[in-house]
mmCIF file of C-alpha atoms and ligand atoms in Angstrom:
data_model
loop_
_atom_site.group_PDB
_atom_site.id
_atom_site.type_symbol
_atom_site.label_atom_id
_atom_site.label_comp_id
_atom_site.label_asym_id
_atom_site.label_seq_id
_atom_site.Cartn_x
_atom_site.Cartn_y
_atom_site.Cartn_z
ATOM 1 C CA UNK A 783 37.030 -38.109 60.024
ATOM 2 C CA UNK A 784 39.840 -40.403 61.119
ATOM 3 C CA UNK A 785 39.577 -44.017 59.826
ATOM 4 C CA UNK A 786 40.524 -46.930 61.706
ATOM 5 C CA UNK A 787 40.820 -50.516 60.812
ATOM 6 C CA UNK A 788 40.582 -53.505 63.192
ATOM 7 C CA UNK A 789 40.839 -57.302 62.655
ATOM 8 C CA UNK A 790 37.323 -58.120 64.014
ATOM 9 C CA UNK A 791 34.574 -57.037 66.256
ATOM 10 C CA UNK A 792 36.427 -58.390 69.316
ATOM 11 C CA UNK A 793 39.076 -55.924 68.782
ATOM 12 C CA UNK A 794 36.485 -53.087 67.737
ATOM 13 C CA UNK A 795 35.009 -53.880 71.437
ATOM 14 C CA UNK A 796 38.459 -53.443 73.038
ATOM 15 C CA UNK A 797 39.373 -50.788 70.989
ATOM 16 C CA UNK A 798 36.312 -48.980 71.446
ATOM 17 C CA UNK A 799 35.925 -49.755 75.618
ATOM 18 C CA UNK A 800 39.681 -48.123 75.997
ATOM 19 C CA UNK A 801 38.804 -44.766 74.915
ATOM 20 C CA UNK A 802 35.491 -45.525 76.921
ATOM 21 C CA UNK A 803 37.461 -46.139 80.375
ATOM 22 C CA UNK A 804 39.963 -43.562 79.415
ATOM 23 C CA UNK A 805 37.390 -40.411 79.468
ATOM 24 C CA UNK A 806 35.481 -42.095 82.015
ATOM 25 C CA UNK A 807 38.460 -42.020 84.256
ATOM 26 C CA UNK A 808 40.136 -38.717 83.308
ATOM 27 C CA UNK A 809 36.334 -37.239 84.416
ATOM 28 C CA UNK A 810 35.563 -39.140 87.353
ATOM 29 C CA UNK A 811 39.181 -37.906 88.299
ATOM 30 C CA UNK A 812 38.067 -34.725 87.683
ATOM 31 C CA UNK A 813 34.888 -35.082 89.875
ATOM 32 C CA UNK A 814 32.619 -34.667 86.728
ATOM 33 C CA UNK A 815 30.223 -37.293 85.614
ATOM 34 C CA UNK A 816 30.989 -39.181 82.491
ATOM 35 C CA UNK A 817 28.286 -38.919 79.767
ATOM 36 C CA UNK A 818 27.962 -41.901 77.411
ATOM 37 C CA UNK A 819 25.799 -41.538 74.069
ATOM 38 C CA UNK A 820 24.429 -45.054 73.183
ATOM 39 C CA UNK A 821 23.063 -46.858 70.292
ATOM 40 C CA UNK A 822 21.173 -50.247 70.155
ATOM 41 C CA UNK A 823 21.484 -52.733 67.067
ATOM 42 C CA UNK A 824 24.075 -55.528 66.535
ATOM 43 C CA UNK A 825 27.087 -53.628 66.070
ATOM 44 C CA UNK A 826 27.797 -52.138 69.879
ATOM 45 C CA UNK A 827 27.371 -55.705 71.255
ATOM 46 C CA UNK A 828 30.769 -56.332 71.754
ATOM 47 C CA UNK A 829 31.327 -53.370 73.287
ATOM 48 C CA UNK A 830 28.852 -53.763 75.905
ATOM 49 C CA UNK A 831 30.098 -57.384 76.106
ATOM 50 C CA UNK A 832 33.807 -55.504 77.096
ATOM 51 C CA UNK A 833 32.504 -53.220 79.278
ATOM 52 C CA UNK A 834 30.466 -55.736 81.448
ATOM 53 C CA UNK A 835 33.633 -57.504 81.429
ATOM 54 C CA UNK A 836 35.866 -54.942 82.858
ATOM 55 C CA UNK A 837 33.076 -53.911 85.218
ATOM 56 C CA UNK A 838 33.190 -57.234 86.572
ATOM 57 C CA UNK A 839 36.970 -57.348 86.828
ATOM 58 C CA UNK A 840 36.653 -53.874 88.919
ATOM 59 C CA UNK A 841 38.330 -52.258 85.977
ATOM 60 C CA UNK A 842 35.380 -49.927 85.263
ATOM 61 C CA UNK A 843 33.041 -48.224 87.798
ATOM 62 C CA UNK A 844 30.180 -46.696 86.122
ATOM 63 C CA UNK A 845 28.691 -44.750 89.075
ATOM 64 C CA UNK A 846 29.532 -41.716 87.965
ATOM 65 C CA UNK A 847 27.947 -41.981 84.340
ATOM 66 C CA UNK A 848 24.837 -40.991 82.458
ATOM 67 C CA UNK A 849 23.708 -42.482 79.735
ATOM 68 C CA UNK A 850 21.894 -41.087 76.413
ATOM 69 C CA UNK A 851 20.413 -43.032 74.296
ATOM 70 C CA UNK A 852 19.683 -42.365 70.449
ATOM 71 C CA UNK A 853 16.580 -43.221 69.604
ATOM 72 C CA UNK A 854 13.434 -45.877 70.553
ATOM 73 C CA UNK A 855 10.279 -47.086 68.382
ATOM 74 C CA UNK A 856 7.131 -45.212 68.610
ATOM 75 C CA UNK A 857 4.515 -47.307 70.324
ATOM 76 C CA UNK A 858 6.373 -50.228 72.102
ATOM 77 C CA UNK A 859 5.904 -50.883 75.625
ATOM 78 C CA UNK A 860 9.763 -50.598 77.307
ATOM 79 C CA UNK A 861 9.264 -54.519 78.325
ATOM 80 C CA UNK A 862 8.641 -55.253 74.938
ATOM 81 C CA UNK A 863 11.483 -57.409 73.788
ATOM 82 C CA UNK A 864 11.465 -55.601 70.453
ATOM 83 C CA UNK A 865 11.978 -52.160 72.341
ATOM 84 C CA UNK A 866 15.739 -50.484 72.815
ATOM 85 C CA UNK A 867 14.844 -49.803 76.572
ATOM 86 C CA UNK A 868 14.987 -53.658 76.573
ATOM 87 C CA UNK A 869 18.093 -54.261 74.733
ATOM 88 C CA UNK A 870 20.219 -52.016 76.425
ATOM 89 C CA UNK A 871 18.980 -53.353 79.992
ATOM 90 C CA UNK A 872 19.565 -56.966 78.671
ATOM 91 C CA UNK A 873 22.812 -56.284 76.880
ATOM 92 C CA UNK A 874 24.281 -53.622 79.415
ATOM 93 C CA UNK A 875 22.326 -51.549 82.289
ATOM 94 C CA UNK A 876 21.769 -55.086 83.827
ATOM 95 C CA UNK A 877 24.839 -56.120 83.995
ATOM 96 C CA UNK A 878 27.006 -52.977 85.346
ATOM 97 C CA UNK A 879 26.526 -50.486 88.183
ATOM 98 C CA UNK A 880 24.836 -47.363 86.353
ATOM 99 C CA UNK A 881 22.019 -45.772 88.462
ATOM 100 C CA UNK A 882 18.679 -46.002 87.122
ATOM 101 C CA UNK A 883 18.295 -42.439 87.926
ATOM 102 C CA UNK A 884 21.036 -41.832 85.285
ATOM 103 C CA UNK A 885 20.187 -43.905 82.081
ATOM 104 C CA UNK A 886 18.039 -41.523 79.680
ATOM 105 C CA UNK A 887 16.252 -43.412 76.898
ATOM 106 C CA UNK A 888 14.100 -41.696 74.055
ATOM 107 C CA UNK A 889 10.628 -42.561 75.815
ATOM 108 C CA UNK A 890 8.297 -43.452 72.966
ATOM 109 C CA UNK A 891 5.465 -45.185 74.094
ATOM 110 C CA UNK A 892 3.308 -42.303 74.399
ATOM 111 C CA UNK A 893 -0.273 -41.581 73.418
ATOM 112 C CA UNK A 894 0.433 -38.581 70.668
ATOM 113 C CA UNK A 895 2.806 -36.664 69.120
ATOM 114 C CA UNK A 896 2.044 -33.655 71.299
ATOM 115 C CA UNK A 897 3.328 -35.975 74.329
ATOM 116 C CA UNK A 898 6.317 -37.098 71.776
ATOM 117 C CA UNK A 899 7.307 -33.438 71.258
ATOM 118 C CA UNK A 900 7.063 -32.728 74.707
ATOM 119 C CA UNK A 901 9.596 -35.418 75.881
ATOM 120 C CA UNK A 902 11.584 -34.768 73.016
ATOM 121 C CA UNK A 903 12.408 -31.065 74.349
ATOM 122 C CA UNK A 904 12.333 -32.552 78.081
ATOM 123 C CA UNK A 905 15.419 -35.030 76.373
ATOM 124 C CA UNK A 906 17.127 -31.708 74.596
ATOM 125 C CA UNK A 907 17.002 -30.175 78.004
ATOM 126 C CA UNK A 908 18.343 -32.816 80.275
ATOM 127 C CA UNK A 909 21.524 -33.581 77.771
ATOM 128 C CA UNK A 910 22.404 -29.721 77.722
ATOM 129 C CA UNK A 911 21.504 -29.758 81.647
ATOM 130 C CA UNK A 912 24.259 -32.616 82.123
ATOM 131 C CA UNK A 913 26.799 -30.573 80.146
ATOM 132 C CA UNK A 914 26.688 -32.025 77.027
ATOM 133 C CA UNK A 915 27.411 -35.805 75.632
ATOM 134 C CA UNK A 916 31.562 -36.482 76.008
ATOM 135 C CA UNK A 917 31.691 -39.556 73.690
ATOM 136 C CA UNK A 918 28.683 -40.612 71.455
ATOM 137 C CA UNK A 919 28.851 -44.320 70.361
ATOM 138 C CA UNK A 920 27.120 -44.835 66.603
ATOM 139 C CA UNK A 921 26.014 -47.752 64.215
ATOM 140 C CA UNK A 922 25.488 -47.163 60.424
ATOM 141 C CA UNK A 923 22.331 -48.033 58.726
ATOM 142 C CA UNK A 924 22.806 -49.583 54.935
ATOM 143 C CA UNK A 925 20.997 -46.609 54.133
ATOM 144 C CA UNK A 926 23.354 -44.607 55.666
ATOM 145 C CA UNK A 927 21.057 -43.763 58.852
ATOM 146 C CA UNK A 928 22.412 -42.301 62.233
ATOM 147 C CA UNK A 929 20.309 -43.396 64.992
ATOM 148 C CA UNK A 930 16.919 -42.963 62.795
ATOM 149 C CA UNK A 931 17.476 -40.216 60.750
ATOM 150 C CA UNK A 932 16.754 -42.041 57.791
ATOM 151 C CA UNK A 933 17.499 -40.339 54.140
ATOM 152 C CA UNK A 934 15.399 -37.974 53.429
ATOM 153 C CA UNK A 935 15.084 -34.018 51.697
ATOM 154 C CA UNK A 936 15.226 -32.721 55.096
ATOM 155 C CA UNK A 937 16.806 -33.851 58.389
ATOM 156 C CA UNK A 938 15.758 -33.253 61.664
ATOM 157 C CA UNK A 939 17.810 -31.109 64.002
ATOM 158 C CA UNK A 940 16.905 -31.654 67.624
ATOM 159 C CA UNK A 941 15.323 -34.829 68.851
ATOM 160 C CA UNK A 942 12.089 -35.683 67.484
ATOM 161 C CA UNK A 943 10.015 -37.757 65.951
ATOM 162 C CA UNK A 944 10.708 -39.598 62.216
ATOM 163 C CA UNK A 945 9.372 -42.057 60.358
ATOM 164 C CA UNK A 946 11.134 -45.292 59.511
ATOM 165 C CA UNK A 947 12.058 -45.610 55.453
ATOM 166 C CA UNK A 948 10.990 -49.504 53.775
ATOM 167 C CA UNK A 949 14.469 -49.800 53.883
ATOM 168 C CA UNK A 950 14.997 -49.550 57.335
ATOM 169 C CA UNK A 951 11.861 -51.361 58.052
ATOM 170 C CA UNK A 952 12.686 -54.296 56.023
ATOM 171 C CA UNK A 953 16.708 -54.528 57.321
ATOM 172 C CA UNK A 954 15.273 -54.582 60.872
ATOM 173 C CA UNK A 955 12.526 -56.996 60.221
ATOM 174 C CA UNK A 956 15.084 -59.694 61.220
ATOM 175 C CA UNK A 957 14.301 -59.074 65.035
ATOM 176 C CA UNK A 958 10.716 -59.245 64.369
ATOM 177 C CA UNK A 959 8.454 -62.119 63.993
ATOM 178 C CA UNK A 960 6.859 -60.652 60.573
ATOM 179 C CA UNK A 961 7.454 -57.199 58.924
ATOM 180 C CA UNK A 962 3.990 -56.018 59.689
ATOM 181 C CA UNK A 963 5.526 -56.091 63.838
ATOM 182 C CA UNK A 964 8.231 -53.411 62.653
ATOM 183 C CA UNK A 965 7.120 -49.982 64.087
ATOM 184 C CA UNK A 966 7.167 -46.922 60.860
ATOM 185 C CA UNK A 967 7.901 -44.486 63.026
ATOM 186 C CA UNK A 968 10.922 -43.744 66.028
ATOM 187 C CA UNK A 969 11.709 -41.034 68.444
ATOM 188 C CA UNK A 970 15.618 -40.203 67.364
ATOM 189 C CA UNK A 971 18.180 -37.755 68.541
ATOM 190 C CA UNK A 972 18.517 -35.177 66.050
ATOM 191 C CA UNK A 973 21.069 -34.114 63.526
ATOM 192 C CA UNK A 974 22.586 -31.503 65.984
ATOM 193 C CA UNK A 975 22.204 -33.335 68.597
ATOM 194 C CA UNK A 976 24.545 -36.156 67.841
ATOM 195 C CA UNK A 977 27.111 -33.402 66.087
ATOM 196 C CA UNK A 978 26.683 -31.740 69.306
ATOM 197 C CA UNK A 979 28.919 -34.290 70.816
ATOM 198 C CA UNK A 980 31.953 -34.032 71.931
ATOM 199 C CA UNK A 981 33.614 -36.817 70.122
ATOM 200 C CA UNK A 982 31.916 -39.356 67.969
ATOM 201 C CA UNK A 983 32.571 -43.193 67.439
ATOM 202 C CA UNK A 984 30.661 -45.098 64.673
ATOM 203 C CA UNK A 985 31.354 -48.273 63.513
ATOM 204 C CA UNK A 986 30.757 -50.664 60.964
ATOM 205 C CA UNK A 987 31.060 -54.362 60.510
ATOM 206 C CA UNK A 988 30.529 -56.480 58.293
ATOM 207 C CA UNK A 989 30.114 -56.599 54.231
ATOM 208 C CA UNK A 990 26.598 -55.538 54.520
ATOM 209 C CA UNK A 991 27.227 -51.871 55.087
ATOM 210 C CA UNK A 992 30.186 -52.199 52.151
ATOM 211 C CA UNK A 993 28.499 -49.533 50.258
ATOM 212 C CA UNK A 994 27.955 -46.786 52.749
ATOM 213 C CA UNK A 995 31.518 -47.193 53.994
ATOM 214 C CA UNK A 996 32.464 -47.172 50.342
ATOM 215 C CA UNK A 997 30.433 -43.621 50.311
ATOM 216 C CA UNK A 998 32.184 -42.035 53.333
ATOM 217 C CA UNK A 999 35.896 -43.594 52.459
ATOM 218 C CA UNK A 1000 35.736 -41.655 48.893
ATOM 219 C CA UNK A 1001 34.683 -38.498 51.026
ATOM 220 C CA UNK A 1002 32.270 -37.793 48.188
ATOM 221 C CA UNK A 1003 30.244 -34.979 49.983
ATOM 222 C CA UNK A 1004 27.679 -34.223 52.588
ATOM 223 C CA UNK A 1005 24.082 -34.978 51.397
ATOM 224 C CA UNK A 1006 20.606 -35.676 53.627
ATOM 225 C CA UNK A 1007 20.662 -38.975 51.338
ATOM 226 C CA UNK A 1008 23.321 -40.149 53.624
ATOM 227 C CA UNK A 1009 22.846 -38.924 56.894
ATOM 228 C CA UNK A 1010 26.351 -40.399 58.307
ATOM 229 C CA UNK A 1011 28.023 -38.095 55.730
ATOM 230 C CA UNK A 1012 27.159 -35.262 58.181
ATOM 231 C CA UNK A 1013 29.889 -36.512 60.355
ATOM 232 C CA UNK A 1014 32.505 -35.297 58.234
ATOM 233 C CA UNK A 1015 31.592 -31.968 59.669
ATOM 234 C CA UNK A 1016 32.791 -33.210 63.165
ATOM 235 C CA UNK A 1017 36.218 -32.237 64.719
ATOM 236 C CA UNK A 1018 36.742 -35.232 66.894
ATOM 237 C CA UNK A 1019 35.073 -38.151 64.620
ATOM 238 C CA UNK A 1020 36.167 -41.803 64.230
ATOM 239 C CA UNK A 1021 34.992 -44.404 61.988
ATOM 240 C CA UNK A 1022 35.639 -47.724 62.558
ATOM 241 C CA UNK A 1023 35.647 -50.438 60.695
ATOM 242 C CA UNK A 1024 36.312 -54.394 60.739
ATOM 243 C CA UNK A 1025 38.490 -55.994 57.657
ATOM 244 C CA UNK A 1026 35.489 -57.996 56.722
ATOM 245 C CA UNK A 1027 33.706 -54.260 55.651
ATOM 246 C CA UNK A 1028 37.197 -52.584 54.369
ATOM 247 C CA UNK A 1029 38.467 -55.725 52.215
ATOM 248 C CA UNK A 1030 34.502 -55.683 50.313
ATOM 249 C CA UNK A 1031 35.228 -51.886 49.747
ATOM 250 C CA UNK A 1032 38.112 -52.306 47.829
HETATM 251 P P1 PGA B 1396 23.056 -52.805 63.171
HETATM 252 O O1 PGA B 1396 22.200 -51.480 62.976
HETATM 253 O O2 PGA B 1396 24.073 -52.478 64.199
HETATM 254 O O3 PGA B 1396 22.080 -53.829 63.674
HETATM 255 O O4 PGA B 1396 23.646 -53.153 61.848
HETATM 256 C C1 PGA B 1396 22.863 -50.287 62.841
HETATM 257 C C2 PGA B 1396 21.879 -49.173 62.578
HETATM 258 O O5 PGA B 1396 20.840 -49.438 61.955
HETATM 259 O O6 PGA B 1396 22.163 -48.036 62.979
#
C-alpha cells in the first residue's frame, strides 16, 4: 500500500481527479469505457467538486464512463435526502455528462431480503459484465469500515446485505435529524468485490480517523476488525491522507 501525503483536501481533490482523467483518457483513447467505483460520505466531496470543475472547463468528458457505487441504506426511498442515490446526483451525476443508463447504485429500497439478494447478484453481474472496476474511489470509517463492511468475525465477499454497527450508526447520525432516522442495515459491495478492482484509492482526512490511519501506517496485520486492513492485500493500492490526519498520528 503506497502512502501519500497532501497539504489539504483541495489538493487530495486534484490529486485524486488527475489519476481520474488520466485512466479515463488512456481508455476512452482506447475505445473502452472508463469504469469509476464511487463512495458517498464527506471525504470524496472535493473530488467531485474537481471533477465538475474540469467537466465544465471541457477538460473531462464523462460519456464514456460507468459508474459503481459502494453501497446504499436499506429502506430509503432514492429521493430521500438521506439516501446515497441522492448525494451522488446532488454532489456529481447532476452536474457532469454521465448517462443515466450508466450510473449503477446498490438499489436498496426493496421489500425483502430475497429482492436484496437478487439485485445484489444482478450488481455482481453487471460489474463483471462491464469488465471489471478500473479505479475504485474509498472513504475510511473510524471503525475502519470500507463501504459498509463494518467489523465483524466474518466479512462478506460479494455484494450483499450487512447490518450497520452502533458505531457506524452513531458517526453518521450527524446527517440525520435524530439517531432513531439512521437505517441498521445497508446493501454494500463486498470484500472481493472492492479487492477485485483494478486499482484502489482511499482517503482520509481529518484527525477523526487518526486511529485507523495509525492502524494501517504501523502495517500491524490483516484482521475482519479492520476491514480497510484488507487492502494491504492489493497490488495497485493508495492511501491518502491530509497533514491534519498524518501530524495527529505521530
Ligand atoms: P466520511 O465517511 O467520508 O463521511 O468520513 C467515510 C466512511 O464512513 O466510509
Amino acid at each position: 500500500m503506497e502512502v501519500k501525503v497532501l497539504k489539504n483536501k483541495e489538493e487530495i481533490g486534484k490529486f485524486v481527479s488527475n489519476i481520474i482523467e488520466e485512466k479515463l483518457k488512456e481508455k476512452n483513447l482506447n475505445n473502452e469505457y472508463f469504469k469509476l467505483g464511487l463512495a458517498t460520505g464527506s471525504t470524496p466531496i472535493p473530488i467531485y467538486q474537481e471533477l465538475v470543475k474540469r467537466y465544465n472547463e471541457n477538460k473531462i468528458d464523462f460519456s464514456k464512463t460507468i459508474t459503481f457505487n459502494l453501497d446504499e441504506y436499506v429502506g430509503l426511498e432514492e429521493t430521500n435526502d438521506q439516501s446515497y442515490h441522492y448525494f451522488m446526483n446532488d454532489n456529481l451525476f447532476n452536474y457532469i455528462n454521465v448517462k443515466k443508463e450508466n450510473i449503477n447504485i446498490p438499489l436498496a429500497n426493496l421489500d425483502n431480503d430475497d429482492e436484496i439478494k437478487k439485485f445484489a447478484l444482478e450488481y455482481e453481474e453487471k460489474i463483471k459484465k462491464a469488465g471489471g472496476i478500473d479505479i475504485q474511489i474509498l472513504g475510511i470509517g473510524e471503525n475502519g469500515h470500507i463501504g459498509f463492511n463494518e467489523p465483524d468475525n466474518m466479512l462478506i465477499i460479494n455484494t450483499g446485505k450487512v447490518n450497520l454497527t452502533e458505531d457506524t450508526i452513531k458517526v453518521n447520525s450527524r446527517f440525520f435529524e435524530k439517531i432513531d432516522d439512521v437505517p441498521k442495515s445497508a446493501v454494500t459491495m463486498g470484500m472481493k468485490t472492492i479487492l477485485d478492482a483494478d486499482k484502489i484509492i482511499i482517503i482520509a482526512t481529518g484527525e477523526k480517523k487518526k486511529e485507523v490511519v495509525k492502524f494501517l501506517l504501523e502495517k500491524k496485520g490483516i484482521t475482519t476488525s479492520v476491514p480497510a486492513s484488507f487492502l494491504f492485500l492489493h497490488k495497485d493500492c493508495i492511501l491518502v491522507l491530509d497533514e491534519d490526519v498524518k501530524n495527529a498520528c505521530n
